[in-house]
Short mmCIF file of C-alpha atoms and ligand atoms in Angstrom, two decimals:
data_model
loop_
_atom_site.label_atom_id
_atom_site.label_comp_id
_atom_site.label_asym_id
_atom_site.label_seq_id
_atom_site.Cartn_x
_atom_site.Cartn_y
_atom_site.Cartn_z
CA UNK A 276 -30.52 -84.54 27.06
CA UNK A 277 -32.90 -86.16 29.55
CA UNK A 278 -36.28 -83.83 30.14
CA UNK A 279 -37.27 -82.17 33.32
CA UNK A 280 -39.75 -83.35 35.63
CA UNK A 281 -42.51 -80.68 37.10
CA UNK A 282 -44.98 -81.66 39.61
CA UNK A 283 -48.01 -79.44 40.99
CA UNK A 284 -49.25 -80.28 44.27
CA UNK A 285 -51.77 -78.71 46.79
CA UNK A 286 -54.74 -79.86 49.01
CA UNK A 287 -58.30 -80.12 47.26
CA UNK A 288 -59.40 -77.22 45.13
CA UNK A 289 -56.01 -75.13 44.98
CA UNK A 290 -56.50 -74.76 41.41
CA UNK A 291 -54.26 -77.50 40.00
CA UNK A 292 -56.12 -78.29 36.85
CA UNK A 293 -57.11 -74.77 36.21
CA UNK A 294 -53.16 -73.81 36.53
CA UNK A 295 -52.18 -76.79 34.50
CA UNK A 296 -53.18 -75.11 31.14
CA UNK A 297 -51.19 -72.29 32.04
CA UNK A 298 -48.05 -74.14 32.54
CA UNK A 299 -48.51 -75.88 29.34
CA UNK A 300 -49.01 -72.67 27.49
CA UNK A 301 -45.90 -71.43 29.19
CA UNK A 302 -43.72 -74.63 27.88
CA UNK A 303 -45.19 -74.37 24.37
CA UNK A 304 -44.07 -70.62 24.35
CA UNK A 305 -40.50 -71.70 25.27
CA UNK A 306 -40.49 -74.41 22.47
CA UNK A 307 -40.21 -77.25 24.69
CA UNK A 308 -41.68 -80.70 23.97
CA UNK A 309 -43.63 -82.19 27.06
CA UNK A 310 -46.30 -84.50 28.23
CA UNK A 311 -48.85 -83.33 31.03
CA UNK A 312 -50.25 -86.33 33.02
CA UNK A 313 -51.58 -87.11 36.23
CA UNK A 314 -51.70 -89.12 39.23
CA UNK A 315 -53.52 -91.19 40.55
CA UNK A 316 -53.81 -92.21 36.79
CA UNK A 317 -51.85 -91.41 33.60
CA UNK A 318 -52.23 -94.90 31.98
CA UNK A 319 -55.26 -96.91 31.19
CA UNK A 320 -54.40 -99.32 34.06
CA UNK A 321 -53.54 -96.44 36.34
CA UNK A 322 -56.61 -94.73 35.43
CA UNK A 323 -58.56 -97.47 36.57
CA UNK A 324 -56.92 -97.75 39.53
CA UNK A 325 -57.87 -93.89 40.34
CA UNK A 326 -61.24 -95.03 39.70
CA UNK A 327 -61.26 -97.52 42.49
CA UNK A 328 -59.47 -95.06 44.72
CA UNK A 329 -61.79 -91.98 44.28
CA UNK A 330 -65.10 -93.88 43.96
CA UNK A 331 -67.10 -93.14 47.22
CA UNK A 332 -67.98 -96.49 48.88
CA UNK A 333 -69.70 -98.06 51.90
CA UNK A 334 -66.65 -100.29 52.59
CA UNK A 335 -63.93 -98.66 54.58
CA UNK A 336 -60.82 -98.46 52.60
CA UNK A 337 -57.98 -99.64 54.86
CA UNK A 338 -54.94 -97.29 54.80
CA UNK A 339 -52.56 -99.92 53.65
CA UNK A 340 -54.66 -100.75 50.74
CA UNK A 341 -54.99 -96.91 49.71
CA UNK A 342 -51.11 -96.57 50.07
CA UNK A 343 -50.34 -99.74 48.02
CA UNK A 344 -52.95 -98.73 45.20
CA UNK A 345 -51.20 -95.30 45.01
CA UNK A 346 -47.76 -96.85 44.43
CA UNK A 347 -49.29 -99.66 42.01
CA UNK A 348 -50.74 -96.86 39.80
CA UNK A 349 -47.45 -94.72 40.13
CA UNK A 350 -45.33 -97.77 39.15
CA UNK A 351 -47.52 -98.42 36.14
CA UNK A 352 -47.15 -94.55 35.31
CA UNK A 353 -43.65 -94.31 35.67
CA UNK A 354 -43.00 -97.52 33.56
CA UNK A 355 -45.30 -96.40 30.67
CA UNK A 356 -45.26 -92.62 30.81
CA UNK A 357 -42.81 -90.72 33.08
CA UNK A 358 -39.44 -92.53 32.46
CA UNK A 359 -39.95 -92.96 28.73
CA UNK A 360 -40.68 -89.55 28.19
CA UNK A 361 -37.91 -87.99 30.23
CA UNK A 362 -35.70 -90.43 28.67
CA UNK A 363 -36.42 -89.07 25.34
CA UNK A 364 -35.95 -85.56 26.33
CA UNK A 365 -39.61 -84.58 26.84
CA UNK A 366 -40.48 -82.60 29.81
CA UNK A 367 -43.14 -84.21 32.13
CA UNK A 368 -45.61 -82.12 33.79
CA UNK A 369 -47.73 -84.02 36.36
CA UNK A 370 -50.63 -83.32 38.26
CA UNK A 371 -49.92 -84.52 41.82
CA UNK A 372 -47.02 -87.27 42.46
CA UNK A 373 -45.39 -88.82 45.58
CA UNK A 374 -45.47 -85.58 47.56
CA UNK A 375 -49.21 -86.15 47.77
CA UNK A 376 -48.45 -89.62 49.17
CA UNK A 377 -46.44 -88.07 52.10
CA UNK A 378 -49.22 -85.55 52.46
CA UNK A 379 -52.40 -87.56 52.26
CA UNK A 380 -51.38 -91.04 53.38
CA UNK A 381 -48.57 -89.89 55.53
CA UNK A 382 -49.73 -86.51 57.31
CA UNK A 383 -53.28 -87.00 56.75
CA UNK A 384 -53.68 -90.74 57.38
CA UNK A 385 -50.69 -91.04 59.87
CA UNK A 386 -48.90 -93.65 58.08
CA UNK A 387 -45.21 -93.67 58.64
CA UNK A 388 -43.00 -91.64 56.55
CA UNK A 389 -40.21 -94.36 56.46
CA UNK A 390 -42.74 -96.84 55.11
CA UNK A 391 -43.70 -94.35 52.36
CA UNK A 392 -39.86 -93.70 51.72
CA UNK A 393 -39.50 -97.53 51.45
CA UNK A 394 -41.85 -97.90 48.84
CA UNK A 395 -40.75 -94.73 47.13
CA UNK A 396 -37.27 -96.16 46.73
CA UNK A 397 -38.69 -99.70 45.37
CA UNK A 398 -41.02 -97.86 42.94
CA UNK A 399 -39.10 -94.93 41.64
CA UNK A 400 -35.44 -95.60 42.59
CA UNK A 401 -33.66 -92.38 42.71
CA UNK A 402 -36.15 -90.62 40.39
CA UNK A 403 -37.43 -87.31 41.92
CA UNK A 404 -39.14 -84.34 40.59
CA UNK A 405 -37.09 -81.26 39.38
CA UNK A 406 -39.46 -78.62 40.21
CA UNK A 407 -42.53 -78.99 42.38
CA UNK A 408 -45.16 -76.02 42.80
CA UNK A 409 -47.04 -76.38 46.00
CA UNK A 410 -50.38 -74.22 45.56
CA UNK A 411 -51.45 -73.30 49.15
CA UNK A 412 -54.73 -71.93 50.11
CA UNK A 413 -56.48 -72.05 53.67
CA UNK A 414 -58.43 -75.53 53.60
CA UNK A 415 -61.98 -74.21 54.02
CA UNK A 416 -61.33 -71.83 50.58
CA UNK A 417 -60.12 -75.03 48.70
CA UNK A 418 -63.04 -77.39 49.81
CA UNK A 419 -65.30 -74.56 49.06
CA UNK A 420 -63.93 -74.21 45.60
CA UNK A 421 -64.03 -77.83 45.09
CA UNK A 422 -67.19 -78.01 46.10
CA UNK A 423 -68.98 -75.35 44.06
CA UNK A 424 -67.26 -77.23 41.14
CA UNK A 425 -68.25 -80.93 41.58
CA UNK A 426 -69.54 -83.75 43.56
CA UNK A 427 -67.16 -85.16 46.54
CA UNK A 428 -65.03 -87.86 45.85
CA UNK A 429 -63.98 -90.22 48.54
CA UNK A 430 -61.30 -88.15 49.61
CA UNK A 431 -63.27 -84.98 49.45
CA UNK A 432 -65.73 -86.50 52.05
CA UNK A 433 -63.12 -86.25 54.55
CA UNK A 434 -63.39 -83.81 57.47
CA UNK A 435 -61.62 -80.42 57.63
CA UNK A 436 -59.07 -81.67 60.07
CA UNK A 437 -57.78 -84.33 57.82
CA UNK A 438 -57.13 -81.74 55.14
CA UNK A 439 -55.45 -79.34 57.69
CA UNK A 440 -53.11 -82.23 58.57
CA UNK A 441 -52.39 -82.41 54.52
CA UNK A 442 -51.69 -78.96 54.21
CA UNK A 443 -49.46 -79.01 57.06
CA UNK A 444 -47.71 -82.12 55.37
CA UNK A 445 -46.94 -80.11 52.31
CA UNK A 446 -45.75 -77.10 53.80
CA UNK A 447 -43.34 -79.30 55.78
CA UNK A 448 -42.14 -81.01 52.52
CA UNK A 449 -41.72 -77.48 51.28
CA UNK A 450 -39.33 -76.65 54.17
CA UNK A 451 -37.53 -79.80 54.00
CA UNK A 452 -36.74 -79.36 50.19
CA UNK A 453 -36.54 -75.55 49.39
CA UNK A 454 -34.34 -76.14 46.49
CA UNK A 455 -37.04 -78.25 44.47
CA UNK A 456 -40.35 -77.03 46.06
CA UNK A 457 -41.96 -73.34 45.59
CA UNK A 458 -45.04 -72.69 47.64
CA UNK A 459 -47.44 -70.29 45.88
CA UNK A 460 -50.27 -68.41 47.42
CA UNK A 461 -53.36 -69.64 45.56
CA UNK A 462 -55.92 -67.83 47.39
CA UNK A 463 -54.86 -64.75 45.26
CA UNK A 464 -56.75 -63.89 42.04
CA UNK A 465 -55.85 -66.46 39.20
CA UNK A 466 -53.66 -63.68 37.44
CA UNK A 467 -51.60 -63.03 40.45
CA UNK A 468 -51.27 -66.88 41.04
CA UNK A 469 -50.19 -67.39 37.42
CA UNK A 470 -47.79 -64.40 37.81
CA UNK A 471 -46.13 -66.23 40.76
CA UNK A 472 -46.11 -69.54 38.61
CA UNK A 473 -44.63 -67.82 35.94
CA UNK A 474 -41.73 -66.40 38.10
CA UNK A 475 -41.26 -69.84 39.58
CA UNK A 476 -40.87 -71.42 36.22
CA UNK A 477 -38.53 -68.57 34.54
CA UNK A 478 -35.95 -68.85 37.42
CA UNK A 479 -36.05 -72.81 37.23
CA UNK A 480 -35.75 -72.64 33.42
CA UNK A 481 -32.74 -70.21 33.46
CA UNK A 482 -30.91 -72.38 36.39
CA UNK A 483 -31.49 -75.49 34.22
CA UNK A 484 -30.13 -73.73 31.49
CA UNK A 485 -27.01 -72.66 33.25
CA UNK A 486 -26.24 -76.25 34.26
CA UNK A 487 -26.42 -77.61 30.93
N1 T5A B 650 -54.25 -88.65 46.41
C1 T5A B 650 -53.37 -88.66 45.23
C2 T5A B 650 -53.66 -89.18 47.37
O1 T5A B 650 -54.22 -89.32 48.63
N2 T5A B 650 -52.41 -89.63 47.58
C3 T5A B 650 -51.64 -89.63 46.19
O2 T5A B 650 -50.39 -90.21 46.22
C4 T5A B 650 -51.91 -88.95 45.15
C5 T5A B 650 -51.22 -88.95 43.79
C6 T5A B 650 -56.85 -87.23 43.60
C7 T5A B 650 -57.07 -87.16 45.05
O3 T5A B 650 -56.34 -88.40 45.31
C8 T5A B 650 -55.56 -88.08 46.41
C9 T5A B 650 -55.77 -86.53 46.67
C10 T5A B 650 -56.66 -86.00 45.88
O4 T5A B 650 -57.73 -85.97 46.94
P1 T5A B 650 -57.21 -85.05 42.05
O5 T5A B 650 -58.42 -84.82 41.15
O6 T5A B 650 -55.88 -84.99 41.68
O7 T5A B 650 -57.68 -85.98 42.96
O8 T5A B 650 -57.11 -83.72 43.22
P2 T5A B 650 -58.10 -82.78 43.67
O9 T5A B 650 -57.45 -81.91 44.57
O10 T5A B 650 -59.45 -83.44 43.92
O11 T5A B 650 -58.37 -81.84 42.28
P3 T5A B 650 -59.31 -80.86 41.90
O12 T5A B 650 -59.54 -80.97 40.61
O13 T5A B 650 -60.71 -80.89 43.04
O14 T5A B 650 -58.64 -79.57 42.39
P4 T5A B 650 -57.83 -78.47 41.72
O15 T5A B 650 -57.40 -79.32 40.45
O16 T5A B 650 -56.71 -78.11 42.70
O17 T5A B 650 -58.74 -77.30 41.58
P5 T5A B 650 -59.37 -76.79 40.08
O18 T5A B 650 -58.42 -76.22 39.20
O19 T5A B 650 -60.28 -77.83 39.68
O20 T5A B 650 -59.99 -75.44 40.68
C11 T5A B 650 -61.30 -75.60 41.67
C12 T5A B 650 -62.22 -74.43 41.23
O21 T5A B 650 -61.50 -73.27 41.79
C13 T5A B 650 -61.50 -72.50 41.01
C14 T5A B 650 -61.49 -73.07 39.52
O22 T5A B 650 -62.32 -72.19 38.27
C15 T5A B 650 -62.62 -74.40 40.08
O23 T5A B 650 -63.67 -74.03 39.71
N3 T5A B 650 -60.15 -71.59 41.03
C16 T5A B 650 -60.21 -70.34 41.59
N4 T5A B 650 -61.25 -69.48 41.99
C17 T5A B 650 -60.61 -68.58 42.30
N5 T5A B 650 -59.22 -67.86 42.19
C18 T5A B 650 -58.12 -68.61 42.06
N6 T5A B 650 -57.19 -68.56 42.01
C19 T5A B 650 -58.58 -69.97 41.42
N7 T5A B 650 -58.07 -71.27 41.20
C20 T5A B 650 -58.81 -72.13 40.76
#
């Protein structure tokens, strides 16, 4: 039996890293074998691509280079980590995936959704996440949380309007694909956010058992 592919998404500082541990505990409590990974990154080569993408630099990174680097890392990550583990029946929990490309490069940088969709098909074939949790907070709150935590990376140096477009991009994805995506109000207390995450996971788990 093939494993399930769960992704967690959202703009900067929404709490993905904080809540991944909670999801791992839930998977463990259910007795499910899983791997937790992230994008950009997830393999030694893809982590090097991540470093290239996130490092603040003087040189302007052109949108096409950024987009292709995202998909180059993703191709490696899929080949080395995501596909083999799903194939072996493990669940894969991934901090960001291709929805981030539609939100950041598509909605944020104004790159064409058709171009992203073409690359998605080349790199992923028909592989898509089974469940996507979109943590949603007002942009200012997410940026405040992120800046309280660490120095800004190259993306976090963007203006608020960029992240507003990214947030709208995520909300649009959720509207277009309500079967797969669950939007969680991540401006609540951590306990309330985790309660909502648990509700979404339980519903998904029950539905996936019914279809086995
Ligand atoms: N990117 C990525 C693209 O442009 N295209 C792509 O295709 C992909 C895959 C990756 C960057 O790459 C871009 C998007 C990103 O800019 P990243 O590290 O994955 O970078 O993403 P970030 O959003 O930068 O991750 P962060 O680590 O900054 O944010 P998180 O993980 O969402 O937030 P987290 O958990 O670190 O929380 C931030 C702070 O808030 C607190 C936490 O304790 C922490 O201090 N917090 C809360 N406080 C109060 N109440 C709550 N409910 C809280 N939840 C968290």
